[in-house]
PDB file of C-alpha atoms in Angstrom:
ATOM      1  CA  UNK A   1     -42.511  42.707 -24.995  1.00  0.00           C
ATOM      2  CA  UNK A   2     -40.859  39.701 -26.187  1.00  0.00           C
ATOM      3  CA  UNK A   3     -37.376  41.152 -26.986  1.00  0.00           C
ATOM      4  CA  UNK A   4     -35.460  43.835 -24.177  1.00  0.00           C
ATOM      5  CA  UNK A   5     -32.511  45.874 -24.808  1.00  0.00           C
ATOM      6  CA  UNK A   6     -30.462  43.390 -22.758  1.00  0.00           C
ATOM      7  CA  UNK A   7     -31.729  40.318 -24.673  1.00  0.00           C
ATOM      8  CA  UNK A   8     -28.681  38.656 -26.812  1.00  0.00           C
ATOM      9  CA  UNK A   9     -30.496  38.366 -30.174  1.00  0.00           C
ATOM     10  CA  UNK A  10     -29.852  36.768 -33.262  1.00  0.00           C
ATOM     11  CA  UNK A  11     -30.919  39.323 -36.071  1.00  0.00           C
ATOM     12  CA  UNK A  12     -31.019  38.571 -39.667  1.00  0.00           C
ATOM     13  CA  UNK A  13     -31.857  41.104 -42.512  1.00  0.00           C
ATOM     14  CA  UNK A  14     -32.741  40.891 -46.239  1.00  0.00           C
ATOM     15  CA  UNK A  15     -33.251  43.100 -48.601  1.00  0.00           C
ATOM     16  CA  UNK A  16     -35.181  43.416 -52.153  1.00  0.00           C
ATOM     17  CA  UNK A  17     -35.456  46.758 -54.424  1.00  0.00           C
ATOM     18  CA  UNK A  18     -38.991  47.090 -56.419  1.00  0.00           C
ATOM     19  CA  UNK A  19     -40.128  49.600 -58.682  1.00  0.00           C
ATOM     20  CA  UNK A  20     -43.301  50.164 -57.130  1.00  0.00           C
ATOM     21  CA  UNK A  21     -43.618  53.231 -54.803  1.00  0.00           C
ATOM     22  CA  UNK A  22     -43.065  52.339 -50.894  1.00  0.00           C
ATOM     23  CA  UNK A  23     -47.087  53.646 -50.222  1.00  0.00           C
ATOM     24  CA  UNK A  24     -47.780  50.294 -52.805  1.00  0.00           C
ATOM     25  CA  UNK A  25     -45.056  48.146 -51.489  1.00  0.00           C
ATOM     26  CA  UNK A  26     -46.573  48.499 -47.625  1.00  0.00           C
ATOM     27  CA  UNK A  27     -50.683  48.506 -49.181  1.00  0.00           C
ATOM     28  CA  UNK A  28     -49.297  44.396 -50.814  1.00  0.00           C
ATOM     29  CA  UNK A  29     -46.758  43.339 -48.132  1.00  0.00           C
ATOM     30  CA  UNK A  30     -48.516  44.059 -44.901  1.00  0.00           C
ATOM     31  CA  UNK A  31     -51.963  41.994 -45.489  1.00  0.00           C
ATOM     32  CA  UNK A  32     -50.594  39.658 -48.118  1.00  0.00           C
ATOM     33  CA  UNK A  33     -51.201  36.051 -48.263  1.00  0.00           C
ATOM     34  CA  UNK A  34     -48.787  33.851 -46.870  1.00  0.00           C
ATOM     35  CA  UNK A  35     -49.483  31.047 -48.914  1.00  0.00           C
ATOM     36  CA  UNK A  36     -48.232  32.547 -51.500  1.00  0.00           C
ATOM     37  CA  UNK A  37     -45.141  33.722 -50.680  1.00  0.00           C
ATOM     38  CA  UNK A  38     -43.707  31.143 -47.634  1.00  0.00           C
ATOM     39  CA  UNK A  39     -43.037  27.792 -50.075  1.00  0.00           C
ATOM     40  CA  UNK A  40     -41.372  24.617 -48.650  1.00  0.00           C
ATOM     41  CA  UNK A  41     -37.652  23.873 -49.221  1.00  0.00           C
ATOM     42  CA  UNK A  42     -35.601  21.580 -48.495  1.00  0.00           C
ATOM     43  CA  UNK A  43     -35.103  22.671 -45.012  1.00  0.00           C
ATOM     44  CA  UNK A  44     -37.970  24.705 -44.169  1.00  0.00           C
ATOM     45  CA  UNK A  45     -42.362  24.248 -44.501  1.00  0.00           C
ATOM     46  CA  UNK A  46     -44.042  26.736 -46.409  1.00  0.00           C
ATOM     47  CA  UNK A  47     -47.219  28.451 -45.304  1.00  0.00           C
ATOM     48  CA  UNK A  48     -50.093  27.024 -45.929  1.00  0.00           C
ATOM     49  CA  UNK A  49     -52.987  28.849 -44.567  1.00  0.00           C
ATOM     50  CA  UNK A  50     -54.179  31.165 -41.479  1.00  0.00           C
ATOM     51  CA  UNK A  51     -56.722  30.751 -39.062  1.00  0.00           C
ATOM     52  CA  UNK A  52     -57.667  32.663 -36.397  1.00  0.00           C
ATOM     53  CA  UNK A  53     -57.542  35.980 -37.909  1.00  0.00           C
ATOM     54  CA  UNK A  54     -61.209  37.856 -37.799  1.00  0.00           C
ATOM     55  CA  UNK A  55     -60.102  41.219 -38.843  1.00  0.00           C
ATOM     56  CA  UNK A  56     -57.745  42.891 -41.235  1.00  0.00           C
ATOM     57  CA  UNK A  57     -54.014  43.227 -40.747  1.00  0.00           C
ATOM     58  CA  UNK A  58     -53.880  46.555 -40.210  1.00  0.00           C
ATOM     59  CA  UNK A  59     -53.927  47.609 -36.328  1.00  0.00           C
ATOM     60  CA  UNK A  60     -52.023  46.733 -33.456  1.00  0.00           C
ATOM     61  CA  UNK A  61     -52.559  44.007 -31.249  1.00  0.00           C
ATOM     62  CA  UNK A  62     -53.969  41.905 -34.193  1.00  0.00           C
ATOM     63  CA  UNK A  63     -53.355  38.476 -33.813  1.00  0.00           C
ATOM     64  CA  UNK A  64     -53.666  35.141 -36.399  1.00  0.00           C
ATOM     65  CA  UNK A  65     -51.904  31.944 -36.380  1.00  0.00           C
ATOM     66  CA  UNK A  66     -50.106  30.630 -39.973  1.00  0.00           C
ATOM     67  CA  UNK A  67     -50.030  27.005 -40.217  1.00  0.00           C
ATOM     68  CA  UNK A  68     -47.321  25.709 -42.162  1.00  0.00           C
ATOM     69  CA  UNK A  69     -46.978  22.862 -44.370  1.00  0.00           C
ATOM     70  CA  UNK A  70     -45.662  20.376 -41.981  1.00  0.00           C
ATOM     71  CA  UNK A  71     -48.837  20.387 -40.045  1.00  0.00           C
ATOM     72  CA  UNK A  72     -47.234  23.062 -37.395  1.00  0.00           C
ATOM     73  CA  UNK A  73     -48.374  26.526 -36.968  1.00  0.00           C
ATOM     74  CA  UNK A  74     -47.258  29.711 -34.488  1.00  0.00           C
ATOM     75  CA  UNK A  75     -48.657  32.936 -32.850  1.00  0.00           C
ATOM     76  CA  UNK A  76     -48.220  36.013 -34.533  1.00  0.00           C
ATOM     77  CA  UNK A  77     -49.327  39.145 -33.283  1.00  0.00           C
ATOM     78  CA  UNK A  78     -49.130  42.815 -34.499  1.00  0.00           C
ATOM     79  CA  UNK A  79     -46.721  44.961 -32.841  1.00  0.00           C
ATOM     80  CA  UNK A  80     -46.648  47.939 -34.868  1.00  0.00           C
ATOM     81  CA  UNK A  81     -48.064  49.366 -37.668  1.00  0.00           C
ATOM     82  CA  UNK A  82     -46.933  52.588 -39.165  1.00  0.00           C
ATOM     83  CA  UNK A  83     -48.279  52.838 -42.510  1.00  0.00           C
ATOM     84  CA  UNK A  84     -46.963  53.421 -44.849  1.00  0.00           C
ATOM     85  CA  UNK A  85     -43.482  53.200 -43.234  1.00  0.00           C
ATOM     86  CA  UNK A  86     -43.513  49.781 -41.552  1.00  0.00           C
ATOM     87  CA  UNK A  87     -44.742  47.458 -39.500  1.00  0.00           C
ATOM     88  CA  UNK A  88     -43.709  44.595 -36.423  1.00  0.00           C
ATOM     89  CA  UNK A  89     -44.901  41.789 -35.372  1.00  0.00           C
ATOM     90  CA  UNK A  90     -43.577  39.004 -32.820  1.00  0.00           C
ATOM     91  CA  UNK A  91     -43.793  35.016 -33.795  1.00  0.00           C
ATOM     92  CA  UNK A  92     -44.783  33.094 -30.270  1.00  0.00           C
ATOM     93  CA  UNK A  93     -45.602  29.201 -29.422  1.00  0.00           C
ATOM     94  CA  UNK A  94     -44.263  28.026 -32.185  1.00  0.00           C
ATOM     95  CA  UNK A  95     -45.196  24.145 -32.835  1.00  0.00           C
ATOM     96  CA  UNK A  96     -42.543  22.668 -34.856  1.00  0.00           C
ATOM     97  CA  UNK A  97     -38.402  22.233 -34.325  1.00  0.00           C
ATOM     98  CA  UNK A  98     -38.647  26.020 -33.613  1.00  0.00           C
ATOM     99  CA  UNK A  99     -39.533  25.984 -30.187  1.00  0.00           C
ATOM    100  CA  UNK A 100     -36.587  24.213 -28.540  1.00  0.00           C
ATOM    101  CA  UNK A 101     -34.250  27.076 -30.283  1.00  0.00           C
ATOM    102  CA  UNK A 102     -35.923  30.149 -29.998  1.00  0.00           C
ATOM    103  CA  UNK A 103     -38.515  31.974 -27.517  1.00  0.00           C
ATOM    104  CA  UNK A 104     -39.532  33.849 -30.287  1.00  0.00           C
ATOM    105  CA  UNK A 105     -38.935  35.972 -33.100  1.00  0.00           C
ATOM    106  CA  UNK A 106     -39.855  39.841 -33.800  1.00  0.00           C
ATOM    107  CA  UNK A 107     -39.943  40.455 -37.172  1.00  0.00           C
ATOM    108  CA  UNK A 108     -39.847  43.983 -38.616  1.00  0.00           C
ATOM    109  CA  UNK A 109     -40.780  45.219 -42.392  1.00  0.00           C
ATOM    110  CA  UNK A 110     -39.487  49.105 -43.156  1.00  0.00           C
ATOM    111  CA  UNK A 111     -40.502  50.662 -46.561  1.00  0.00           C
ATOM    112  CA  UNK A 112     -37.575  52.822 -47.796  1.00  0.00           C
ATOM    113  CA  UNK A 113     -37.735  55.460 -51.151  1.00  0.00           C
ATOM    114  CA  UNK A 114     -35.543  54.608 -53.637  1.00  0.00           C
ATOM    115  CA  UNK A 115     -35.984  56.997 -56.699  1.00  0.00           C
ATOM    116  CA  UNK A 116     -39.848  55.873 -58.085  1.00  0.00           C
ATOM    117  CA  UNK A 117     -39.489  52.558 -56.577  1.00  0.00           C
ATOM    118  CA  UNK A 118     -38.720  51.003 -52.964  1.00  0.00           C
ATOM    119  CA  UNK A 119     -36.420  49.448 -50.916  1.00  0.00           C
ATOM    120  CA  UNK A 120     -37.849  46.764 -48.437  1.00  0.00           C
ATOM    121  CA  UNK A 121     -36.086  45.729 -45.568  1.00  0.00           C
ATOM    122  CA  UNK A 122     -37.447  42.792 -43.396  1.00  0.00           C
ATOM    123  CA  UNK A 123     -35.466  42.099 -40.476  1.00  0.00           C
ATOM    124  CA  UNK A 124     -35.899  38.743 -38.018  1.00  0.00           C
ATOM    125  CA  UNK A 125     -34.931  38.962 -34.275  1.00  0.00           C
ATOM    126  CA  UNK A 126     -34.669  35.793 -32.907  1.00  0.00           C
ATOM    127  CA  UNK A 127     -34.499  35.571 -29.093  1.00  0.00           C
ATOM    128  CA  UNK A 128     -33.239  32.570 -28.268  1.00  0.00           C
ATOM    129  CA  UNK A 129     -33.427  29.626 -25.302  1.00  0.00           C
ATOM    130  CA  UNK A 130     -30.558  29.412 -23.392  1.00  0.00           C
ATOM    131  CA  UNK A 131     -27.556  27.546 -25.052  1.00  0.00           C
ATOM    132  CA  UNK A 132     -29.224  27.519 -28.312  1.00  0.00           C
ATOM    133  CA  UNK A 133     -27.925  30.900 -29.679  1.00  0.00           C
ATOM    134  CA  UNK A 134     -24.821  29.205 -30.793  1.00  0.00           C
ATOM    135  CA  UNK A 135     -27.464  26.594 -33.354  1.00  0.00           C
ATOM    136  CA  UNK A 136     -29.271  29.782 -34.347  1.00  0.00           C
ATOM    137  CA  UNK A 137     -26.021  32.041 -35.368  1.00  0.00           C
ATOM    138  CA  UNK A 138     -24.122  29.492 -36.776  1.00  0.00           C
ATOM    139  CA  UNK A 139     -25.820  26.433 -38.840  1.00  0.00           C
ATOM    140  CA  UNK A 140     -29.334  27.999 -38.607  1.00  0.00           C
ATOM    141  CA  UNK A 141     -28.412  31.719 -40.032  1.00  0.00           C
ATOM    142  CA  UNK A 142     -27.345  31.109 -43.766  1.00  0.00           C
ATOM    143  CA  UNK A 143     -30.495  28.729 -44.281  1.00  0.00           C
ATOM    144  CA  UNK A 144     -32.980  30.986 -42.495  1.00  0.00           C
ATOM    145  CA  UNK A 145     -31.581  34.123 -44.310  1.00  0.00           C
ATOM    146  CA  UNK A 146     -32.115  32.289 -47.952  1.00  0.00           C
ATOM    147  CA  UNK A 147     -35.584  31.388 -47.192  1.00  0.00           C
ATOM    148  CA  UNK A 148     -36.302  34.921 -46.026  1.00  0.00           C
ATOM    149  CA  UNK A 149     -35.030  36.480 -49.868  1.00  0.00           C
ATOM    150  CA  UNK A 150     -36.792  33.982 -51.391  1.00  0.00           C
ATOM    151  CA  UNK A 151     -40.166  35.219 -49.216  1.00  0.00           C
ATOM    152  CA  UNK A 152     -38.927  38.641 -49.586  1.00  0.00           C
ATOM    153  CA  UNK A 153     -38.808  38.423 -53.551  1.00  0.00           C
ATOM    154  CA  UNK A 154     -42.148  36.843 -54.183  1.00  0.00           C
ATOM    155  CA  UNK A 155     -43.566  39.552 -52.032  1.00  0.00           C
ATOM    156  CA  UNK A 156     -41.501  42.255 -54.236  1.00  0.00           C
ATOM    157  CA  UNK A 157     -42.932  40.303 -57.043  1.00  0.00           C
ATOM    158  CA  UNK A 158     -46.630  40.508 -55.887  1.00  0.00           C
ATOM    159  CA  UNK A 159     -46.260  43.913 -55.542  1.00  0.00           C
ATOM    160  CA  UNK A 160     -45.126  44.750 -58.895  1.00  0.00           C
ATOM    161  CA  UNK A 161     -48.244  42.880 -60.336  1.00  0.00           C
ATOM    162  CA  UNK A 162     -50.632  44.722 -58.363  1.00  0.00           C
ATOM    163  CA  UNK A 163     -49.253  48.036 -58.650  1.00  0.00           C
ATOM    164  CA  UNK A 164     -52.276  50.031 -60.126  1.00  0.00           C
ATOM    165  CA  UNK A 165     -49.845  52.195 -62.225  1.00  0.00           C
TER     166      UNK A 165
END
């Protein structure tokens, strides 16, 4: 387990409301395709393909590794997977900048009703290296949590086109 009760996190949540029933937002978000929803910024690589993945993404312990657009990539492996509630995952070895702030990141995705459409909430856990919280909570935060709703609405956005209503 890559985050304890005792572990002095750096969380950061974001939100996006779809019209699209949470059974259809958790069938598009949990085995979508990265690529198209993780796009460079200013600040940030996008995703630009997976490797290492030889089954779907639908089972615990399932593991792949996204490569990003700068040429690094990271460890992610399934944590949970509650469908069609939500599911977990932790972020290891990263490759880029990442690695000297954080030891890793759990990421969580939670499905929520809201009247015929859905609530998603995707939540980021960073555990960081010692003396880097302070980079991660302060600078990092407001950067990392506008990339995420971007991510977050192109997913929404997926799943709106591909609901078979």
């Amino acid at each position: 387990m890559l985050i304890t009760h005792t572990d002095q996190i750096v969380p950061i949540t974001v939100f996006a409301r779809t019209s699209v029933p949470p059974e259809t937002a958790f069938a598009v978000t949990a085995p979508i395709d990265l690529s198209l929803v993780f796009k460079a910024d200013r600040f940030f690589p996008g995703i630009s393909h997976v490797e290492k993945q030889h089954d779907a993404w639908d089972h615990v312990g399932m593991a792949r590794e996204p490569h990003f657009t700068d040429g690094s990539h990271v460890t992610e492996r399934l944590t949970e997977y509650t469908a069609p509630h939500g599911f977990a995952y932790e972020l290891t070895e990263f490759t880029n900048v990442l690695s000297a702030m954080a030891q890793g990141v759990r990421g969580e995705f939670s499905f929520l009703p809201d009247g015929g459409g859905s609530i998603i909430r995707w939540t980021y856990e960073f555990k960081p290296r010692p003396g880097r919280r302070w980079i991660l909570r302060g600078p990092f935060k407001p950067l990392w949590k506008r990339y995420m709703q971007r991510a977050l609405d192109r997913m929404a956005d997926v799943a709106e086109v591909r609901d078979p209503r």
